[in-house]
XYZ file of C-alpha atoms in Angstrom:
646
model
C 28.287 -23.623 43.995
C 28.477 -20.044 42.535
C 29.998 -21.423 39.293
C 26.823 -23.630 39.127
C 24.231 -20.900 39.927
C 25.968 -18.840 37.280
C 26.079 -21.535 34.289
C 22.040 -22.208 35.281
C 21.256 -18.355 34.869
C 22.857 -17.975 31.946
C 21.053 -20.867 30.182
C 18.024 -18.881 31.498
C 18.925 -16.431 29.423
C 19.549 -17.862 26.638
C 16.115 -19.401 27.083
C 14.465 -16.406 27.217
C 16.227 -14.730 24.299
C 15.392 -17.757 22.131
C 11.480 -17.391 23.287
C 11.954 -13.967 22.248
C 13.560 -14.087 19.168
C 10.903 -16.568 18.034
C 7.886 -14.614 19.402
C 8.960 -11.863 17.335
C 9.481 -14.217 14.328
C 6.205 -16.041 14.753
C 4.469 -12.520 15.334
C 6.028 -10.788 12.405
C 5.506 -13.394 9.531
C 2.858 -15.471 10.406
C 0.292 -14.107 13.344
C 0.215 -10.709 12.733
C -0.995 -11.511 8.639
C -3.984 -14.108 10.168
C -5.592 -11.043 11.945
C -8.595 -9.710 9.709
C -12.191 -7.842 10.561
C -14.487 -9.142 7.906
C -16.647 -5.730 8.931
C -14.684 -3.077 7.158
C -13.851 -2.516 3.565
C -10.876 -3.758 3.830
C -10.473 -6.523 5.726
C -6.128 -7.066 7.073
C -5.236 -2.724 6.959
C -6.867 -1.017 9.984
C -6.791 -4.843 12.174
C -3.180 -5.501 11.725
C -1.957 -1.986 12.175
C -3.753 -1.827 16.009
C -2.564 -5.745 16.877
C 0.865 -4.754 15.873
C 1.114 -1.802 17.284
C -0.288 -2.767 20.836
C 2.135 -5.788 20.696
C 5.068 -3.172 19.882
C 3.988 -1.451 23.320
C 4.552 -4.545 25.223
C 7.899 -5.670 23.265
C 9.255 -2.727 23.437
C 9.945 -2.212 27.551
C 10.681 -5.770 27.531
C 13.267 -5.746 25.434
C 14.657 -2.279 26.492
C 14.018 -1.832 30.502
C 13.878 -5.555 31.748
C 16.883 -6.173 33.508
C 17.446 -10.262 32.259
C 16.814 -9.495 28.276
C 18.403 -5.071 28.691
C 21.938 -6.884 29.994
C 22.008 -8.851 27.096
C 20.765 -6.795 24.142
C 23.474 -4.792 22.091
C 22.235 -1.735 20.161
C 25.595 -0.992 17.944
C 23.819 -3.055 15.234
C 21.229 0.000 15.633
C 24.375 2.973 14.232
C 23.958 1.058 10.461
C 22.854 3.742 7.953
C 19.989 1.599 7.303
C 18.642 2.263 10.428
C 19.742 5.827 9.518
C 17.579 6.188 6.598
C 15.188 4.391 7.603
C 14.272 6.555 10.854
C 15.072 9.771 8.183
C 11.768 8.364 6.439
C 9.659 7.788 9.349
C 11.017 11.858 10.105
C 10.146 12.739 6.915
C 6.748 11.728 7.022
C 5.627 13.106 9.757
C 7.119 16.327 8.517
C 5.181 15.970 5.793
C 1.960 16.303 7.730
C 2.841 19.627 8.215
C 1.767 21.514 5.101
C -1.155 18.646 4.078
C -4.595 19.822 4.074
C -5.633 17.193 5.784
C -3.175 16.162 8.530
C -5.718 12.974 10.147
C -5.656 11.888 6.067
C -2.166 10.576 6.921
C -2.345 9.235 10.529
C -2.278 5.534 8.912
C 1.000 6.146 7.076
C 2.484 7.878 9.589
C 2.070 5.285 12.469
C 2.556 2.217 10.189
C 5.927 3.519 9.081
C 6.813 3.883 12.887
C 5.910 0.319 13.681
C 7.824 -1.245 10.440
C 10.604 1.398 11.963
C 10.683 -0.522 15.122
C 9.811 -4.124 13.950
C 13.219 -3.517 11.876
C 14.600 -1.781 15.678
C 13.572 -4.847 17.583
C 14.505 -7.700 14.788
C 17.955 -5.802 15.242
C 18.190 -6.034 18.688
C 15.871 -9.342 19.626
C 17.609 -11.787 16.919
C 20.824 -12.370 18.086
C 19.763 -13.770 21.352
C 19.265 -16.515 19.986
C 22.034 -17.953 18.586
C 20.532 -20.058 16.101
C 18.110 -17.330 15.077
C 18.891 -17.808 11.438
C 17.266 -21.537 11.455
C 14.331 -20.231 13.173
C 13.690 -17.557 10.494
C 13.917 -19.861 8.033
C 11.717 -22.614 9.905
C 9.121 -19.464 10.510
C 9.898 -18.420 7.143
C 8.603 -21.586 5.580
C 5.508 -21.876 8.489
C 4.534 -18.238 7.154
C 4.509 -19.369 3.469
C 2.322 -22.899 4.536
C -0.154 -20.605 6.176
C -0.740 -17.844 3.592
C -0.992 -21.105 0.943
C -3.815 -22.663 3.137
C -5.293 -20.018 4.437
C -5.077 -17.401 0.921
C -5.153 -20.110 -1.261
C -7.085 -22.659 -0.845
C -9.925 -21.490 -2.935
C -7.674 -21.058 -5.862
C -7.232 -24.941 -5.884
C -10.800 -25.364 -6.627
C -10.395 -23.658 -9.302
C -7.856 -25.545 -10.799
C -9.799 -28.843 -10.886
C -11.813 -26.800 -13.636
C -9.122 -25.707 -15.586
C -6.704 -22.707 -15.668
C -8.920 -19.670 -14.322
C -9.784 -16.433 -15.558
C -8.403 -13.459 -13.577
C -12.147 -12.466 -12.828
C -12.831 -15.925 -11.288
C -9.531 -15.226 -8.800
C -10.410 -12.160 -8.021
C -13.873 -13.228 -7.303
C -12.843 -15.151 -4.666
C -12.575 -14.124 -1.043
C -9.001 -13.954 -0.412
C -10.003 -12.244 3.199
C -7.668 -14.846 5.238
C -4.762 -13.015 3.990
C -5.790 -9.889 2.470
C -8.528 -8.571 0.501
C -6.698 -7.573 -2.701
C -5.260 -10.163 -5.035
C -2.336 -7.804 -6.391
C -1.303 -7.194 -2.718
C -1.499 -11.242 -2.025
C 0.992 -12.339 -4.741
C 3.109 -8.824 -3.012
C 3.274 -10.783 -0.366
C 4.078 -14.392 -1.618
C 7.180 -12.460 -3.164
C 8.579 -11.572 -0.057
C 8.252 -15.370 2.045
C 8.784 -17.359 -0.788
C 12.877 -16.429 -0.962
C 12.942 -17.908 2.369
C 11.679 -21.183 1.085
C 14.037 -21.477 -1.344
C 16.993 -20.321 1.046
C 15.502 -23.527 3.261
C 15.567 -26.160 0.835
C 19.485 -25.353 0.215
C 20.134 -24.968 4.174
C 17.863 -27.613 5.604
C 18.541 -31.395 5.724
C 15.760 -34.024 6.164
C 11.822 -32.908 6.447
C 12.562 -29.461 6.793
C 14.167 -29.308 3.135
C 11.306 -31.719 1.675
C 8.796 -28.973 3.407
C 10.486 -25.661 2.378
C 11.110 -27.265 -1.374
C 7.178 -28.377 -1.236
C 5.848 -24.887 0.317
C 8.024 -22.751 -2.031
C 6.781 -25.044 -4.733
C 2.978 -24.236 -4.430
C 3.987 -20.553 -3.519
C 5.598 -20.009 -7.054
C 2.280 -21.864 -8.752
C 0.049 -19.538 -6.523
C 1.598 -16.393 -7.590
C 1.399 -17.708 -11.266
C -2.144 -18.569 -10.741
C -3.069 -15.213 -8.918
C -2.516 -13.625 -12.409
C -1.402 -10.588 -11.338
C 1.565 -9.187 -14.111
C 3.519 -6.905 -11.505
C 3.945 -9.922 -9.221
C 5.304 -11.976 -12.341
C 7.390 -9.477 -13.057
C 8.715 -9.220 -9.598
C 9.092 -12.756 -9.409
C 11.059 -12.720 -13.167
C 13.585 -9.818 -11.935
C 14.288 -11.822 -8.362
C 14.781 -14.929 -9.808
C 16.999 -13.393 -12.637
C 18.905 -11.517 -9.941
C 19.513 -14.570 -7.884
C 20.733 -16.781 -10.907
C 23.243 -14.265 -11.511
C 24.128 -14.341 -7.823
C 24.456 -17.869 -7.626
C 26.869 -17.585 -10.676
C 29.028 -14.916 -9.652
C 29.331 -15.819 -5.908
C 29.431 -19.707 -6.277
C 32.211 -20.265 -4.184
C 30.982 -17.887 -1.226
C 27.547 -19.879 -1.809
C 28.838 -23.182 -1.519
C 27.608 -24.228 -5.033
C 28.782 -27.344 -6.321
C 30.626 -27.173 -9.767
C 27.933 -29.213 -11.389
C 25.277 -27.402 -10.146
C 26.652 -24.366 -10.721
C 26.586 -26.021 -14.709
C 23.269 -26.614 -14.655
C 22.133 -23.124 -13.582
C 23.882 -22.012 -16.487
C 22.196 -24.497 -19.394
C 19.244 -23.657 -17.230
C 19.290 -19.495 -17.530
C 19.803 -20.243 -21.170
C 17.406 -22.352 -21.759
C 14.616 -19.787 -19.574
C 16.129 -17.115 -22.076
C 15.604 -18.961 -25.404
C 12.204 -20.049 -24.253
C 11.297 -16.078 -23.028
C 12.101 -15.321 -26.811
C 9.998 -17.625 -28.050
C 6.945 -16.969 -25.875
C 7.225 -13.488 -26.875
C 7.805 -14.304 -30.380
C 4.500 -16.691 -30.424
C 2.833 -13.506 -28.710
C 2.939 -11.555 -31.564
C 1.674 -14.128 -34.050
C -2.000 -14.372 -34.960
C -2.121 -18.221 -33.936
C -4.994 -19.121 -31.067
C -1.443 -20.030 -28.875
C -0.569 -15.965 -29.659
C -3.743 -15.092 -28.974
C -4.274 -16.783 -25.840
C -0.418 -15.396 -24.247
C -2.061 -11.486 -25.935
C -4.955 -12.161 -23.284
C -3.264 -13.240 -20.125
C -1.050 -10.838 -20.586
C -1.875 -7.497 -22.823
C -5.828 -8.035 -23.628
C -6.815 -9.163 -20.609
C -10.569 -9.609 -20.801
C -11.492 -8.286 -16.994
C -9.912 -4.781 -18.361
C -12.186 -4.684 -21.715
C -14.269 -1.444 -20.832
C -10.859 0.455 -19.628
C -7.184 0.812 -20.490
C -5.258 -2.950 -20.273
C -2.455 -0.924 -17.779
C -5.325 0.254 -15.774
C -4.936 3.885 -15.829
C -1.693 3.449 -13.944
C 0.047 5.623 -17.163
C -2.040 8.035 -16.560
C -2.065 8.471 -13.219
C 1.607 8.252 -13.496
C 1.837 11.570 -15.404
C -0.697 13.311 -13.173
C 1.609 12.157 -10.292
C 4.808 13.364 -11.989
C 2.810 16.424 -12.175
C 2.085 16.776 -8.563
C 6.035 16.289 -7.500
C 6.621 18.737 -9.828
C 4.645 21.035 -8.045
C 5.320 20.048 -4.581
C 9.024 19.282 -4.974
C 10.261 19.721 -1.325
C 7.857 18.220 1.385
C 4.878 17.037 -1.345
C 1.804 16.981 -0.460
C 1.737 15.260 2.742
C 1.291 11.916 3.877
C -2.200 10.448 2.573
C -3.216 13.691 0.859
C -2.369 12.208 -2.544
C -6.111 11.025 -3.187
C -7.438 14.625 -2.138
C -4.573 16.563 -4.225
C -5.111 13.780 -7.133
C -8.252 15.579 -8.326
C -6.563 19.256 -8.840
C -4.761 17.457 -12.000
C -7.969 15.834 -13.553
C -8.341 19.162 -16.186
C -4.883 19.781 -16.927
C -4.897 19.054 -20.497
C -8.407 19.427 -21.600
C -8.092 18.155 -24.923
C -6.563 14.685 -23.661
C -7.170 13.660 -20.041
C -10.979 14.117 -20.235
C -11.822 11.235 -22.817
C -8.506 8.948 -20.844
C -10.257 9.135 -17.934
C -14.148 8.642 -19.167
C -12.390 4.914 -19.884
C -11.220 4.578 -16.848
C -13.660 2.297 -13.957
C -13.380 5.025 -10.814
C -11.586 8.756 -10.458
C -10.815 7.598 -6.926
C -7.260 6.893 -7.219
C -6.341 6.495 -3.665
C -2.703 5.622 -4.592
C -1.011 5.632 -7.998
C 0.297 2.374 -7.690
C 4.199 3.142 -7.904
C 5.263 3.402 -4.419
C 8.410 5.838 -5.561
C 5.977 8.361 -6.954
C 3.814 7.759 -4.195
C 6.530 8.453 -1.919
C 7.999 11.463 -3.905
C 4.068 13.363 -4.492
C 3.224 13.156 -0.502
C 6.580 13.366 0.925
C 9.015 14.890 -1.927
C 12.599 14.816 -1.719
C 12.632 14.361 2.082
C 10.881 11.187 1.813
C 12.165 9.946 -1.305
C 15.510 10.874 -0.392
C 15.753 8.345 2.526
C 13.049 5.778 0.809
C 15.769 5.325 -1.885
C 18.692 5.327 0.347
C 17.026 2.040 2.394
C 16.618 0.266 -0.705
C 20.446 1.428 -1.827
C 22.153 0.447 1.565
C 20.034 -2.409 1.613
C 21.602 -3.822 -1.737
C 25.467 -2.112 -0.773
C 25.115 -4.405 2.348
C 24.113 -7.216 0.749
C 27.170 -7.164 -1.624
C 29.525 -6.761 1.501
C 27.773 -9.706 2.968
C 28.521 -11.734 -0.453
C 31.865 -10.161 -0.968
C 33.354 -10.972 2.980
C 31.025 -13.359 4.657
C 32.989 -16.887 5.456
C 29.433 -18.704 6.471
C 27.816 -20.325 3.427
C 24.394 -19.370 4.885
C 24.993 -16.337 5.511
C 25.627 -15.912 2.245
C 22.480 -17.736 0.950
C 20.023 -15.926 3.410
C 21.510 -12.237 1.823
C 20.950 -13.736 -1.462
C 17.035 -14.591 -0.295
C 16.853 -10.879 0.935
C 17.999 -9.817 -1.927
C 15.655 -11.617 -4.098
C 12.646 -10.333 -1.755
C 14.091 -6.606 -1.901
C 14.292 -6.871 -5.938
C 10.921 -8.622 -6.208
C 9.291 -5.873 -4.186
C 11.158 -3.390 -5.999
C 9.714 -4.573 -9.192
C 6.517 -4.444 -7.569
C 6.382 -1.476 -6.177
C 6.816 -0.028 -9.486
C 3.199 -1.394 -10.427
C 1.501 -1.825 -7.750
C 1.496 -0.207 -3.771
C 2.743 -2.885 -1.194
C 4.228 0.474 0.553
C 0.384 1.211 1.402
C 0.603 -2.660 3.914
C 1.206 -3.044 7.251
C 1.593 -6.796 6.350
C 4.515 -5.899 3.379
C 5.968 -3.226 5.888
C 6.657 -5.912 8.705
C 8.148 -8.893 6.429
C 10.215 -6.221 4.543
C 11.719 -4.909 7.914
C 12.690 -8.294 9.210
C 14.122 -8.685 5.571
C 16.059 -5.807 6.576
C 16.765 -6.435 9.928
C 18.119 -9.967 8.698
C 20.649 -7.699 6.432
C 21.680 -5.666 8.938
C 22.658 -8.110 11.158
C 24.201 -10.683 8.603
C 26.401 -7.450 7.306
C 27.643 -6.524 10.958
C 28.655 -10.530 11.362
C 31.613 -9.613 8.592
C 33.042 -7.064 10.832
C 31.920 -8.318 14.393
C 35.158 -8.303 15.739
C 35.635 -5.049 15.505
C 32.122 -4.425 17.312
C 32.054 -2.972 20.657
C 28.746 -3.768 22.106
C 26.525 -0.300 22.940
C 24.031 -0.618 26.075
C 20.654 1.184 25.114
C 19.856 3.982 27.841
C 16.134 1.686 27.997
C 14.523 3.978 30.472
C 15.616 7.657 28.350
C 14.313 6.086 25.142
C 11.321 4.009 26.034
C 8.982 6.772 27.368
C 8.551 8.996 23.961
C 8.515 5.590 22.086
C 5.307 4.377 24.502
C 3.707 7.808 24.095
C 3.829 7.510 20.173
C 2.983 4.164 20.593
C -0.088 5.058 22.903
C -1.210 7.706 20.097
C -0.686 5.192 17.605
C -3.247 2.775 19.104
C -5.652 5.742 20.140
C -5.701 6.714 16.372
C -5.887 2.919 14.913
C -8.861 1.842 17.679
C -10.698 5.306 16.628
C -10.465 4.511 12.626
C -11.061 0.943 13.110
C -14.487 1.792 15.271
C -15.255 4.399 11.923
C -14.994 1.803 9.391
C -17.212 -0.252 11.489
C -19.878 2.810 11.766
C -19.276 3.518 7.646
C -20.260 0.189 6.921
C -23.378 0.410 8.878
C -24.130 3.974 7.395
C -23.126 2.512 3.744
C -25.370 -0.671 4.247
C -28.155 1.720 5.335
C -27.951 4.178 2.455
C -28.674 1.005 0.013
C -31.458 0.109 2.157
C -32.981 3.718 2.179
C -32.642 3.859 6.239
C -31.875 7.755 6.548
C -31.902 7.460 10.174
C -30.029 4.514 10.363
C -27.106 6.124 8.143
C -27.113 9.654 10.022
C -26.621 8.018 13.361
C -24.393 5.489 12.003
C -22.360 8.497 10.421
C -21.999 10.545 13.398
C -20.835 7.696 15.359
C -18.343 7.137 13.184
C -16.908 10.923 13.217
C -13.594 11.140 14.666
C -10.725 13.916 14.355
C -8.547 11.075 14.387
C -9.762 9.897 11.013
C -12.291 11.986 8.870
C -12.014 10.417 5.719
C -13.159 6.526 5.282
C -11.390 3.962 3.280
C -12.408 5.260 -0.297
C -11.184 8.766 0.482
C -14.603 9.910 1.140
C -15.552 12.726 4.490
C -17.527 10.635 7.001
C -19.684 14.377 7.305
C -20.732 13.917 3.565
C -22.265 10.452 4.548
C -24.064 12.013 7.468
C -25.296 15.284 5.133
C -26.821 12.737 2.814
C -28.774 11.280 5.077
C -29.721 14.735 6.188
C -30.275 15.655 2.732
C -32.946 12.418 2.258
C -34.402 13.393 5.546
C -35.246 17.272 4.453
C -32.638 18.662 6.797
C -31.027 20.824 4.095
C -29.919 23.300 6.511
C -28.106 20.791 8.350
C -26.905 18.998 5.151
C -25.125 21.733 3.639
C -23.283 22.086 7.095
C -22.109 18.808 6.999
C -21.261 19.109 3.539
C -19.166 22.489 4.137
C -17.381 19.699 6.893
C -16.700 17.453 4.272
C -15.250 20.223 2.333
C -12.735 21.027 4.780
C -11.689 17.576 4.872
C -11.487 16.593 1.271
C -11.880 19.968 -0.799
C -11.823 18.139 -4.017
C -14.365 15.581 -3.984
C -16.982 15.769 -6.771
C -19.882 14.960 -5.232
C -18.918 17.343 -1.630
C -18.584 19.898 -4.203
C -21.966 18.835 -6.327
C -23.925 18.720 -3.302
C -22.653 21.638 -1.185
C -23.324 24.092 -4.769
C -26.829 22.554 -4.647
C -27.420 23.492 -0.784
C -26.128 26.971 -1.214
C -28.210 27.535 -4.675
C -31.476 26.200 -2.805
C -30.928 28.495 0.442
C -30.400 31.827 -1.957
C -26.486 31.569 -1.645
C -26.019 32.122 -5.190
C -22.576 33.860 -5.594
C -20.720 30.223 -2.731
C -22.779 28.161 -5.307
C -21.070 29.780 -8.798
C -17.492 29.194 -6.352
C -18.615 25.753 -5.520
C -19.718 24.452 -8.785
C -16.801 26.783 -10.886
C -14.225 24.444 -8.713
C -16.382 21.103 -9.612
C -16.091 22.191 -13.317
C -12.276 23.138 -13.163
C -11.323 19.923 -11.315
C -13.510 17.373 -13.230
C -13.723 19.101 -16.736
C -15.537 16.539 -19.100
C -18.665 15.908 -16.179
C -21.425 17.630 -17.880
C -23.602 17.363 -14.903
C -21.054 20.415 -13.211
C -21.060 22.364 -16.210
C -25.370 22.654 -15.925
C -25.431 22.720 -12.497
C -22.969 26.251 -12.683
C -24.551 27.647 -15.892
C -27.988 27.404 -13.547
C -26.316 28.838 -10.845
C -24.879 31.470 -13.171
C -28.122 31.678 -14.830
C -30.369 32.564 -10.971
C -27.221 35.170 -10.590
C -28.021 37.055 -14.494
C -24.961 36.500 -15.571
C -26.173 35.151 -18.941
C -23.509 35.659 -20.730
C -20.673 33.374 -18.622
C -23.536 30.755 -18.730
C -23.653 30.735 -22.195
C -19.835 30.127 -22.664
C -20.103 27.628 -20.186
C -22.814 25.756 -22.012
C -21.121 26.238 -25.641
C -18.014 24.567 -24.289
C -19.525 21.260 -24.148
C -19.642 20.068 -26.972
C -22.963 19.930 -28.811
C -23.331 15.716 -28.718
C -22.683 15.788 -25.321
C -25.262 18.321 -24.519
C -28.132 17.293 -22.266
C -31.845 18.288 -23.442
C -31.935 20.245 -19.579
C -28.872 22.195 -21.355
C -30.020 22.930 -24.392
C -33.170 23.949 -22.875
C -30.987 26.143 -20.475
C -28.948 27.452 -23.457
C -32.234 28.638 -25.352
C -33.344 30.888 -21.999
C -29.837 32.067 -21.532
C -29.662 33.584 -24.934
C -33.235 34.643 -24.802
C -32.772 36.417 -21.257
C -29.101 38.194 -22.807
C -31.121 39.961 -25.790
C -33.462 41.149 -23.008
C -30.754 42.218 -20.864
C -29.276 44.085 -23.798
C -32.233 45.293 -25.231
C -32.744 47.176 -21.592
């Protein structure tokens, strides 16, 4: 009778650690990236960071302090170096805070790197109670990749009836299902679509014929989405798993004549790259046409066909330089972006008159991202995932008797070289949804590389009720902050809406509701006090505008027009020597506006110090010169010989 009692708990068990193990699965890679707020700029960041993180808070007690899934969960998996330099990150940027000038300017980073921390934790730990965990990834794997087809896609399709679209037309569309940026969408297709592939080789019967058919209109999606750091990405992971395939046959399972046509197949994609780039540089319509989707591309006409992202890149290289320890702290690179704008006078100024908006939030390459707001003890441990990652994955090739073990490292490594790739172009890093697929990528290689050496193993008990406490309090803060900036963006939208409409009162009530210490800047970077001193400003509160204003100057000392309009309150209440400081910064930081450059010869001008104003003036150049500062010029000089003369 005991016997019996026994054998019927333990299939409880492994009940529940199957439901759990595909909870998580179904929660990391397909509900968690459904979950959008159509009210706020943009749509999937703010929405997804609070669902995940209040699902976190329930997981994690579950998993760690109830008694039927705590008896079963082993935590050795949890001593890989991954996890290491992973948590070394999460460390780092939160030290990072530490010397930002604005500390709630990195809250988002800060708590999204916790929760991919412990989705990668949990995957670790919640997996392998199922024992057949590595068909339901795939199955979810392949549900993921239906759903962000349907639910992302679908208006591409229409498209297509019409004929290949421009990349204007896709990016017209409203990809809010998945996310709102098209760049970020195709991110994300790299990531699921490895698992697609890795389920047509491992599946038998309708489960093959879906994966093959899912991965299929992924791969014409991301091809469609026109977006040349997700081709990339997908060029480099499906180069890196061809050679994969080739090297580790045997461990793979490939048959000998498949393993022959992979080879006339890589060099017939080689022979045919040549020639595409070949017919590129011709001046045939065919060249012409491949010059436009690729180099020319007629959406970039008024601006630089890389988008800046050189640039930016140099003014970022620039900033690590500076910063080389700690950097700048976490989401204080769009506030520390703007010190770097007049650095070179004689060639940044006319680069960046081409480009569409100064308001770089990110510089779209994640490693210099990582390295300007978190320097070497961020980038340090950043790298060091990425490294293990791939060290772990060759162990898994090298020792690994399973056949799909094998083939689910090589998908993970075909996702971690994609996003590599893309990363380099593009800032998937800045995602909650390409944080939580990449850490179940990396959970998956954690656990696949401690299968080689299991034996060996000794399981570890987690002390549950010693390490779930701080984790719930930072959890707790997490969804405090998340809630707070979500309920911001709400108000912003409101005020922004308003200030088109010309409702002042509408916008300064809408403003102050949305101030928060948790959050002071909104999505574009801008202080939630300058929208409220604008509508002050429009109302005739000018006292109370340029105290908002010297607000939003605390919280983002480097925006133009904080700086434009806080010089114009001081000037007009007789502060004359904070408006020269105010508009002398302005001119330093954004060198070829020749609206700063009046504004401080005026101020100059009220103070008598015609002289300075008159060098300011004379350093624009003469074409460039407004009639207001040539009018300003001519009293300047006049008032000097008058000065002079007395």
């Amino acid at each position: 009778m005991k016997t019996v009692q026994s054998s019927a708990l333990a299939d409880g068990d492994r009940t529940l650690g199957s439901r759990l193990a595909t909870a998580y699965l179904a929660a990391m890679l397909v509900g968690l990236h459904l979950i959008v707020d159509p009210r706020i700029y943009d749509v999937s960041q703010l929405p997804r960071l609070l669902a995940l993180l209040v699902g976190l808070t329930i997981a994690v007690p579950v998993v760690l302090c109830l008694p039927a899934v705590k008896c079963r969960v082993d935590g050795s998996a949890l001593r890989s170096p991954i996890v290491a330099a992973a948590a070394a990150y999460l460390v780092a940027c939160g030290l990072s805070l530490v010397g930002a000038i604005n500390i709630s300017a990195g809250f988002t980073d800060l708590f999204r790197t916790l929760a991919a921390f412990l989705v990668l934790c949990l995957g670790i730990l919640v997996l392998p109670l199922d024992h057949r965990w590595r068909d339901r990834l795939l199955e979810m794997a392949v549900i993921a990749t239906l759903v962000a087809v349907v639910v992302g896609g679908w208006p591409v399709a229409t498209l297509l009836l019409e004929g290949w679209p421009s990349r204007r037309a896709v990016e017209e569309l409203l990809l809010e299902g998945m996310m709102s940026n098209v760049n970020l969408f195709a991110g994300f297709l790299l990531l699921v679509v490895p698992w697609c592939v890795c389920g047509a080789c491992v599946f038998s019967g309708p489960w093959r014929g879906l994966a093959t058919a899912v991965g299929t209109l992924a791969t014409i999606l991301i091809a469609v989405l026109q977006s040349r750091a997700a081709w990339l990405g997908w060029v480099a992971a499906l180069t890196v798993t061809m050679a994969t395939l080739l090297r580790h046959s045997q461990e793979l399972a490939v048959p000998p004549a498949v393993r022959r046509s992979l080879v006339r197949g890589s060099l017939a994609a080689v022979i045919a790259a040549l020639l595409l780039v070949g017919l590129a540089l011709t001046d045939t319509p065919a060249g012409e046409s491949l010059r436009r989707l690729v180099v020319n591309r007629p959406h970039q006409a008024d601006g630089p066909s890389d988008g800046g992202r050189t640039l930016v890149w140099g003014l970022t290289t620039q900033m690590i330089i500076d910063h080389p320890i700690g950097g700048v702290g976490a989401g204080n690179f769009p506030i520390r972006l703007h010190e770097y704008f007049g650095s070179d006078r004689q060639d940044l100024p006319p680069d960046f008159s081409r480009l569409s908006s100064h308001n770089w939030m990110q510089p779209h390459n994640d490693f210099l991202w990582v390295g300007a707001e978190k320097g070497l003890l961020g980038i340090v441990p950043f790298a060091l995932v990425l490294l293990l990652s791939l060290l772990a994955i060759r162990t898994i090739l090298m020792r690994s008797s399973n056949p799909t073990d094998a083939r689910l490292a090589t998908a993970s490594l075909a996702a971690l070289v994609g996003n590599l790739v893309f990363s380099c172009l593009d800032f998937p890093l800045d995602r909650v949804s390409h944080q939580t697929v990449l850490a179940v990528h990396l959970a998956v290689i954690v656990l696949l590389e401690r299968a080689t050496r299991a034996a060996s193993t000794r399981p570890l008990p987690l002390p549950g009720w010693l390490v779930a406490p701080p984790l719930l309090a930072a959890l707790v803060l997490g969804i405090t902050y998340a809630a707070a900036a979500l309920s911001q963006e709400h108000s912003v939208m409101i005020a922004r809406r308003a200030e088109h409409d010309g409702d002042w009162l509408t916008m300064r009530e809408a403003a102050r509701q949305g101030t928060t210490p948790w959050k002071t800047l909104d999505p574009l970077g801008v202080p939630v006090a300058f929208l409220e001193g604008m509508a002050d400003l429009r109302l005739g509160n000018h006292a109370a505008a340029t105290a908002c204003f010297e607000r939003a100057l605390a919280a983002n000392p480097n925006r133009l027009y904080v700086l434009q309009n806080l010089g114009a309150g001081y000037a007009q209440a007789g502060r004359v020597d904070d408006a020269i400081i105010t508009f002398a910064v302005a001119a330093d930081r954004y060198p070829s506006n020749v609206e700063v450059r009046h504004n401080l010869a005026s101020a100059l001008i009220d103070s008598g110090r015609f002289a300075e104003a008159i060098a300011v003036i004379e350093d624009v150049p003469e074409g460039f010169r407004t009639p207001g500062m040539q009018e300003a010029l001519l009293y300047a000089h006049e008032a000097a010989g008058e000065q002079a003369a007395e």
